């Protein structure tokens, strides 16, 4: 479908925010500088605020075209689509694939 992309983010700091911002900085430091890394950062005003993991899940599920981040357990429970991230070996895998490999 052709939906506008909405970026969802946690209102308060979280370890998930720290992890995803660190990954973005390492993967593309020019576009995601070090001042945007941490459990709490200054997000652009056009992002959608979501309260906690449950709120983030609700934001992702209820607003078509939303991109957000939650720990894999919440995502798996909700049967959400998952991106694949590049691992140390240079392969792109999902968290389910990574867990299966140990």
Coordinates of C-alpha atoms in Angstrom, one line a residue:
X1 CA 0.0 0.0 0.0
X2 CA 1.0 3.6 -0.4
X3 CA 1.0 5.1 3.1
X4 CA 3.0 8.0 4.4
X5 CA 5.8 6.9 6.7
X6 CA 5.3 7.8 10.4
X7 CA 8.3 7.4 12.7
X8 CA 7.2 6.2 16.2
X9 CA 9.5 6.7 19.2
X10 CA 9.4 6.2 22.9
X11 CA 8.4 9.2 25.0
X12 CA 10.7 8.4 27.9
X13 CA 14.2 6.9 27.6
X14 CA 14.6 3.2 27.1
X15 CA 17.2 0.6 26.5
X16 CA 15.5 -0.1 23.1
X17 CA 16.0 3.6 22.2
X18 CA 19.7 3.3 23.2
X19 CA 20.1 0.2 21.1
X20 CA 18.4 1.4 17.9
X21 CA 20.1 4.8 18.0
X22 CA 23.5 3.2 18.5
X23 CA 22.8 0.8 15.5
X24 CA 21.7 3.7 13.3
X25 CA 24.9 5.7 14.2
X26 CA 27.2 2.8 13.5
X27 CA 25.4 1.9 10.3
X28 CA 25.2 5.4 8.9
X29 CA 27.1 8.0 11.0
X30 CA 26.7 10.8 8.5
X31 CA 22.9 10.6 8.6
X32 CA 22.7 9.6 12.3
X33 CA 25.4 11.5 14.3
X34 CA 26.6 10.7 17.7
X35 CA 24.5 13.4 19.4
X36 CA 21.5 11.2 18.4
X37 CA 22.7 8.2 20.4
X38 CA 21.3 7.3 23.8
X39 CA 18.3 6.2 25.8
X40 CA 16.9 9.7 25.5
X41 CA 17.6 12.0 22.6
X42 CA 16.0 15.1 21.0
X43 CA 13.7 13.6 18.3
X44 CA 12.4 15.7 15.4
X45 CA 9.0 17.2 16.1
X46 CA 7.3 15.2 13.3
X47 CA 7.8 11.9 15.1
X48 CA 5.0 10.2 16.9
X49 CA 5.3 9.8 20.7
X50 CA 4.5 6.4 22.2
X51 CA 4.5 5.5 25.9
X52 CA 6.4 2.4 26.8
X53 CA 6.6 -0.9 24.9
X54 CA 2.8 -1.4 24.9
X55 CA 2.3 2.1 23.6
X56 CA 4.9 1.6 20.9
X57 CA 3.2 -1.6 19.8
X58 CA -0.1 0.2 19.6
X59 CA 1.4 3.0 17.5
X60 CA 2.9 0.5 15.1
X61 CA -0.3 -1.6 14.9
X62 CA -2.9 1.1 14.6
X63 CA -1.3 3.7 12.3
X64 CA -0.6 2.2 8.8
X65 CA 2.9 3.1 7.5
X66 CA 4.4 3.4 11.0
X67 CA 8.0 2.4 11.6
X68 CA 9.0 2.0 15.3
X69 CA 11.1 -0.1 17.6
X70 CA 10.4 -2.6 20.3
X71 CA 12.2 -5.5 21.7
X72 CA 11.8 -8.7 19.7
X73 CA 9.6 -10.4 22.3
X74 CA 6.9 -7.8 22.0
X75 CA 7.1 -7.9 18.2
X76 CA 7.0 -11.6 18.0
X77 CA 3.9 -11.7 20.3
X78 CA 2.1 -9.3 18.1
X79 CA 3.2 -11.0 14.8
X80 CA 4.7 -7.7 13.6
X81 CA 6.9 -7.6 10.5
X82 CA 10.5 -7.4 11.3
X83 CA 13.5 -5.8 9.6
X84 CA 16.8 -7.7 9.1
X85 CA 19.9 -6.1 10.5
X86 CA 23.5 -6.7 9.3
X87 CA 25.4 -8.9 11.7
X88 CA 29.2 -9.1 12.4
X89 CA 29.6 -11.6 9.5
X90 CA 27.9 -9.1 7.1
X91 CA 24.7 -11.1 6.7
X92 CA 21.3 -9.5 7.1
X93 CA 19.1 -11.6 9.5
X94 CA 16.0 -11.1 11.7
X95 CA 16.1 -11.6 15.5
X96 CA 14.3 -14.9 15.0
X97 CA 17.0 -16.1 12.7
X98 CA 19.7 -14.9 15.1
X99 CA 18.1 -16.6 18.1
X100 CA 17.8 -19.9 16.1
X101 CA 21.6 -19.7 15.4
X102 CA 22.4 -19.1 19.1

